[in-house]
Coordinates of N, CA and C in Angstrom, one line a residue:
Q1 N -14.3 -65.1 37.3 CA -15.7 -64.8 37.4 C -15.9 -63.3 37.0
V2 N -16.9 -63.1 36.2 CA -17.2 -61.7 35.8 C -18.7 -61.4 36.1
Q3 N -18.9 -60.3 36.8 CA -20.3 -59.9 37.1 C -20.6 -58.6 36.3
L4 N -21.8 -58.6 35.7 CA -22.2 -57.5 34.8 C -23.4 -56.8 35.4
V5 N -23.4 -55.5 35.4 CA -24.6 -54.7 35.9 C -24.9 -53.6 34.9
E6 N -26.1 -53.7 34.3 CA -26.5 -52.7 33.3 C -27.2 -51.5 34.0
S7 N -27.1 -50.4 33.4 CA -27.9 -49.2 33.9 C -28.1 -48.2 32.7
G8 N -29.0 -47.2 32.9 CA -29.2 -46.2 31.9 C -30.5 -46.4 31.1
G9 N -31.2 -47.4 31.4 CA -32.5 -47.6 30.7 C -33.5 -46.6 31.2
G10 N -34.6 -46.5 30.4 CA -35.7 -45.6 30.8 C -36.7 -45.4 29.7
L11 N -37.5 -44.3 29.9 CA -38.5 -44.0 28.9 C -38.0 -42.8 28.1
V12 N -38.2 -42.9 26.8 CA -37.7 -41.8 25.9 C -38.7 -41.8 24.7
Q13 N -38.8 -40.6 24.2 CA -39.7 -40.4 23.0 C -38.9 -40.9 21.7
A14 N -39.7 -41.3 20.7 CA -39.1 -41.6 19.5 C -38.2 -40.5 18.9
G15 N -37.0 -40.8 18.4 CA -36.1 -39.8 17.9 C -35.1 -39.4 19.0
G16 N -35.3 -39.8 20.2 CA -34.4 -39.4 21.3 C -33.2 -40.3 21.4
S17 N -32.5 -40.1 22.5 CA -31.2 -40.8 22.7 C -31.2 -41.3 24.2
L18 N -30.5 -42.4 24.4 CA -30.1 -43.0 25.7 C -28.7 -43.5 25.6
R19 N -28.1 -43.6 26.7 CA -26.8 -44.3 26.8 C -26.8 -45.3 27.9
L20 N -26.7 -46.5 27.5 CA -26.6 -47.6 28.5 C -25.2 -47.9 28.9
S21 N -25.0 -48.3 30.1 CA -23.7 -48.6 30.7 C -23.8 -50.1 31.2
C22 N -22.7 -50.7 31.1 CA -22.5 -52.1 31.7 C -21.2 -52.1 32.5
A23 N -21.4 -52.1 33.8 CA -20.2 -52.1 34.7 C -19.8 -53.6 35.0
A24 N -18.6 -53.9 34.8 CA -18.1 -55.2 34.9 C -17.1 -55.3 36.1
S25 N -17.1 -56.5 36.7 CA -16.1 -56.8 37.7 C -15.1 -57.8 37.1
G26 N -13.9 -57.9 37.7 CA -13.0 -58.9 37.2 C -11.8 -58.3 36.5
R27 N -10.6 -58.8 36.9 CA -9.4 -58.2 36.4 C -9.2 -58.6 34.9
T28 N -9.9 -59.6 34.4 CA -9.7 -60.1 33.1 C -10.6 -59.4 32.1
F29 N -11.3 -58.4 32.5 CA -12.3 -57.7 31.6 C -11.8 -57.4 30.3
P30 N -10.6 -56.8 30.2 CA -10.1 -56.3 28.9 C -9.9 -57.5 27.9
T31 N -9.9 -58.7 28.3 CA -9.7 -59.8 27.4 C -11.1 -60.3 26.9
Y32 N -12.2 -59.9 27.4 CA -13.5 -60.4 27.0 C -14.0 -59.6 25.8
V33 N -14.7 -60.3 25.0 CA -15.5 -59.7 23.9 C -16.9 -59.3 24.6
M34 N -17.2 -58.0 24.5 CA -18.4 -57.5 25.2 C -19.6 -57.3 24.2
N35 N -20.7 -57.6 24.6 CA -21.9 -57.7 23.7 C -23.1 -57.0 24.4
W36 N -24.0 -56.5 23.5 CA -25.3 -56.1 23.9 C -26.3 -56.9 23.2
F37 N -27.3 -57.4 23.9 CA -28.5 -58.1 23.3 C -29.7 -57.4 23.8
R38 N -30.8 -57.7 23.2 CA -32.1 -57.2 23.7 C -33.2 -58.2 23.5
Q39 N -34.2 -58.0 24.3 CA -35.4 -58.9 24.1 C -36.6 -58.1 24.3
A40 N -37.4 -58.0 23.2 CA -38.6 -57.3 23.2 C -39.8 -58.2 23.7
P41 N -40.8 -57.6 24.2 CA -41.9 -58.4 24.7 C -42.4 -59.4 23.7
G42 N -42.5 -60.6 24.1 CA -43.1 -61.7 23.2 C -42.1 -62.1 22.1
K43 N -40.9 -61.6 22.1 CA -39.9 -62.0 21.1 C -38.7 -62.7 21.7
E44 N -37.9 -63.3 20.9 CA -36.7 -63.9 21.3 C -35.6 -62.9 21.5
R45 N -34.6 -63.2 22.4 CA -33.5 -62.3 22.6 C -32.7 -62.2 21.3
E46 N -32.2 -61.0 20.9 CA -31.5 -60.8 19.7 C -30.2 -60.1 19.9
F47 N -29.2 -60.3 19.1 CA -28.0 -59.6 19.2 C -28.1 -58.1 18.7
V48 N -27.4 -57.2 19.4 CA -27.5 -55.8 19.1 C -26.1 -55.3 18.6
A49 N -25.1 -55.5 19.4 CA -23.8 -55.0 19.1 C -22.7 -55.7 19.9
R50 N -21.4 -55.7 19.3 CA -20.3 -56.4 19.9 C -19.1 -55.5 19.8
I51 N -18.2 -55.6 20.7 CA -16.9 -54.9 20.6 C -15.8 -55.8 21.1
C52 N -14.8 -55.9 20.3 CA -13.7 -56.8 20.7 C -12.8 -56.2 21.8
W53 N -11.9 -57.1 22.3 CA -11.2 -56.6 23.5 C -10.2 -55.5 23.2
G54 N -9.7 -55.5 22.0 CA -8.7 -54.5 21.7 C -9.3 -53.3 21.0
D55 N -10.6 -53.2 21.0 CA -11.3 -52.2 20.2 C -11.0 -52.2 18.7
A56 N -10.5 -53.4 18.3 CA -10.1 -53.5 16.9 C -11.3 -53.7 16.0
C57 N -12.4 -54.1 16.6 CA -13.6 -54.4 15.8 C -14.9 -54.2 16.6
T58 N -15.8 -53.7 15.8 CA -17.2 -53.6 16.4 C -18.2 -54.2 15.3
Y59 N -19.2 -54.7 15.8 CA -20.3 -55.3 14.9 C -21.6 -54.8 15.4
Y60 N -22.5 -54.7 14.5 CA -23.9 -54.2 14.8 C -24.9 -55.0 14.0
A61 N -26.1 -55.2 14.7 CA -27.2 -55.8 13.9 C -27.6 -54.7 12.9
D62 N -28.1 -55.2 11.8 CA -28.6 -54.3 10.7 C -29.6 -53.3 11.2
S63 N -30.4 -53.8 12.2 CA -31.5 -52.9 12.6 C -31.1 -51.7 13.4
V64 N -29.8 -51.7 13.9 CA -29.3 -50.6 14.7 C -28.1 -49.9 14.1
K65 N -27.6 -50.4 13.0 CA -26.4 -49.9 12.4 C -26.7 -48.4 12.0
G66 N -25.7 -47.6 12.3 CA -25.9 -46.2 12.0 C -26.6 -45.4 13.1
R67 N -27.2 -46.0 14.0 CA -27.9 -45.4 15.1 C -27.3 -45.6 16.5
F68 N -26.8 -46.8 16.7 CA -26.2 -47.2 17.9 C -24.7 -47.3 17.8
T69 N -24.0 -47.0 18.9 CA -22.6 -47.1 19.0 C -22.1 -47.7 20.3
I70 N -21.3 -48.8 20.1 CA -20.8 -49.5 21.3 C -19.4 -49.0 21.5
S71 N -19.0 -48.9 22.8 CA -17.7 -48.5 23.1 C -17.3 -49.1 24.5
R72 N -16.1 -49.1 24.8 CA -15.7 -49.7 26.1 C -14.5 -48.8 26.7
D73 N -14.5 -48.8 28.0 CA -13.4 -48.2 28.8 C -12.8 -49.2 29.7
N74 N -11.7 -49.7 29.3 CA -11.1 -50.8 30.1 C -10.6 -50.4 31.4
A75 N -10.2 -49.1 31.5 CA -9.8 -48.6 32.8 C -10.9 -48.5 33.8
K76 N -12.1 -48.2 33.3 CA -13.3 -48.1 34.1 C -14.1 -49.4 34.2
I77 N -13.6 -50.4 33.4 CA -14.2 -51.7 33.3 C -15.7 -51.6 33.0
T78 N -16.0 -50.8 31.9 CA -17.3 -50.5 31.6 C -17.5 -50.5 30.0
V79 N -18.6 -51.0 29.6 CA -19.0 -50.9 28.2 C -20.2 -50.1 28.0
Y80 N -20.3 -49.4 27.0 CA -21.4 -48.4 26.8 C -22.2 -48.8 25.5
L81 N -23.4 -48.4 25.4 CA -24.2 -48.5 24.2 C -24.9 -47.1 24.0
Q82 N -24.4 -46.3 23.1 CA -25.1 -45.0 22.8 C -26.1 -45.3 21.8
M83 N -27.4 -44.9 22.1 CA -28.5 -45.2 21.2 C -29.1 -43.9 20.8
D84 N -29.0 -43.6 19.5 CA -29.6 -42.4 19.0 C -30.7 -42.7 18.0
R85 N -31.5 -41.7 17.7 CA -32.7 -41.8 16.8 C -33.5 -43.1 17.1
L86 N -33.8 -43.2 18.4 CA -34.5 -44.4 18.9 C -35.9 -44.4 18.2
K87 N -36.3 -45.7 18.0 CA -37.6 -46.0 17.4 C -38.5 -46.8 18.4
P88 N -39.8 -46.8 18.3 CA -40.6 -47.6 19.2 C -40.2 -49.1 19.1
E89 N -39.7 -49.6 18.0 CA -39.4 -51.0 17.9 C -38.0 -51.3 18.6
D90 N -37.4 -50.3 19.1 CA -36.2 -50.5 20.0 C -36.6 -50.8 21.4
T91 N -37.8 -50.7 21.7 CA -38.3 -51.1 23.1 C -38.0 -52.5 23.4
A92 N -37.3 -52.7 24.5 CA -36.8 -54.0 24.9 C -36.1 -54.0 26.2
V93 N -35.8 -55.1 26.8 CA -34.9 -55.2 27.9 C -33.5 -55.4 27.2
Y94 N -32.5 -54.6 27.6 CA -31.2 -54.7 27.0 C -30.3 -55.4 28.0
Y95 N -29.5 -56.4 27.5 CA -28.6 -57.2 28.3 C -27.2 -57.0 27.8
C96 N -26.3 -56.9 28.8 CA -24.9 -56.9 28.5 C -24.4 -58.4 28.7
A97 N -23.5 -58.8 27.9 CA -23.0 -60.2 27.9 C -21.5 -60.2 27.6
A98 N -20.8 -61.1 28.2 CA -19.3 -61.2 28.0 C -18.9 -62.6 27.6
T99 N -18.0 -62.7 26.7 CA -17.5 -64.0 26.3 C -16.0 -63.9 26.0
R100 N -15.3 -65.0 26.2 CA -13.9 -65.1 25.7 C -13.8 -65.5 24.3
D101 N -14.8 -66.2 23.8 CA -14.8 -66.8 22.5 C -16.3 -66.8 22.0
I102 N -16.6 -66.0 21.0 CA -18.0 -66.0 20.6 C -18.4 -67.3 20.0
S103 N -17.5 -68.1 19.6 CA -17.9 -69.4 19.0 C -18.6 -70.3 20.0
Y104 N -18.4 -70.1 21.3 CA -19.0 -70.9 22.3 C -20.1 -70.2 23.1
G105 N -20.6 -69.1 22.5 CA -21.6 -68.4 23.1 C -21.2 -67.4 24.3
M106 N -22.1 -66.9 25.0 CA -21.8 -66.0 26.1 C -21.5 -66.7 27.4
D107 N -20.4 -66.2 28.1 CA -20.0 -66.8 29.3 C -20.8 -66.1 30.5
Y108 N -21.1 -64.8 30.4 CA -21.7 -64.1 31.5 C -22.8 -63.2 31.0
W109 N -23.8 -63.0 31.8 CA -24.9 -62.1 31.4 C -25.2 -61.2 32.6
G110 N -25.7 -60.0 32.2 CA -26.2 -59.1 33.2 C -27.7 -59.4 33.4
K111 N -28.4 -58.7 34.3 CA -29.8 -58.9 34.5 C -30.7 -58.0 33.6
G112 N -30.1 -57.1 32.9 CA -30.8 -56.3 32.0 C -31.3 -55.0 32.5
T113 N -31.6 -54.1 31.5 CA -32.2 -52.8 31.8 C -33.2 -52.5 30.8
L114 N -34.4 -51.9 31.2 CA -35.5 -51.8 30.3 C -35.4 -50.4 29.6
V115 N -35.6 -50.5 28.3 CA -35.7 -49.3 27.4 C -37.1 -49.2 26.8
T116 N -37.8 -48.2 27.0 CA -39.1 -48.0 26.4 C -39.1 -46.7 25.5
V117 N -39.4 -46.9 24.3 CA -39.5 -45.8 23.3 C -40.9 -45.5 23.0
S118 N -41.4 -44.4 23.3 CA -42.8 -44.0 23.0 C -42.9 -43.3 21.6
S119 N -44.0 -43.6 21.0 CA -44.2 -43.0 19.6 C -44.9 -41.6 19.7

């Protein structure tokens, strides 16, 4: 069982930065593929970024590529999302999710943290 708790959301002006954290429990954390998703008001949840267990790979949605950076600290059992050059369209609830195999979807979800970017 893995529990995920996000933090770091808040209000920021366009062009600013925020760093989200996702604290995970569970000894098997290093083996999970960690992901960030987001859901804007009135829209469906969408993929944002992913990092593999061995840091061998990272993936980003086109909409955030070059602006967001995902990283993980297996010793601290935490995954981060550094968000730079934020835009109003980045406003959403951001969710952390973990899976052993992305082919089968996400195994665990956090409750989310709200990011609001003002213009």
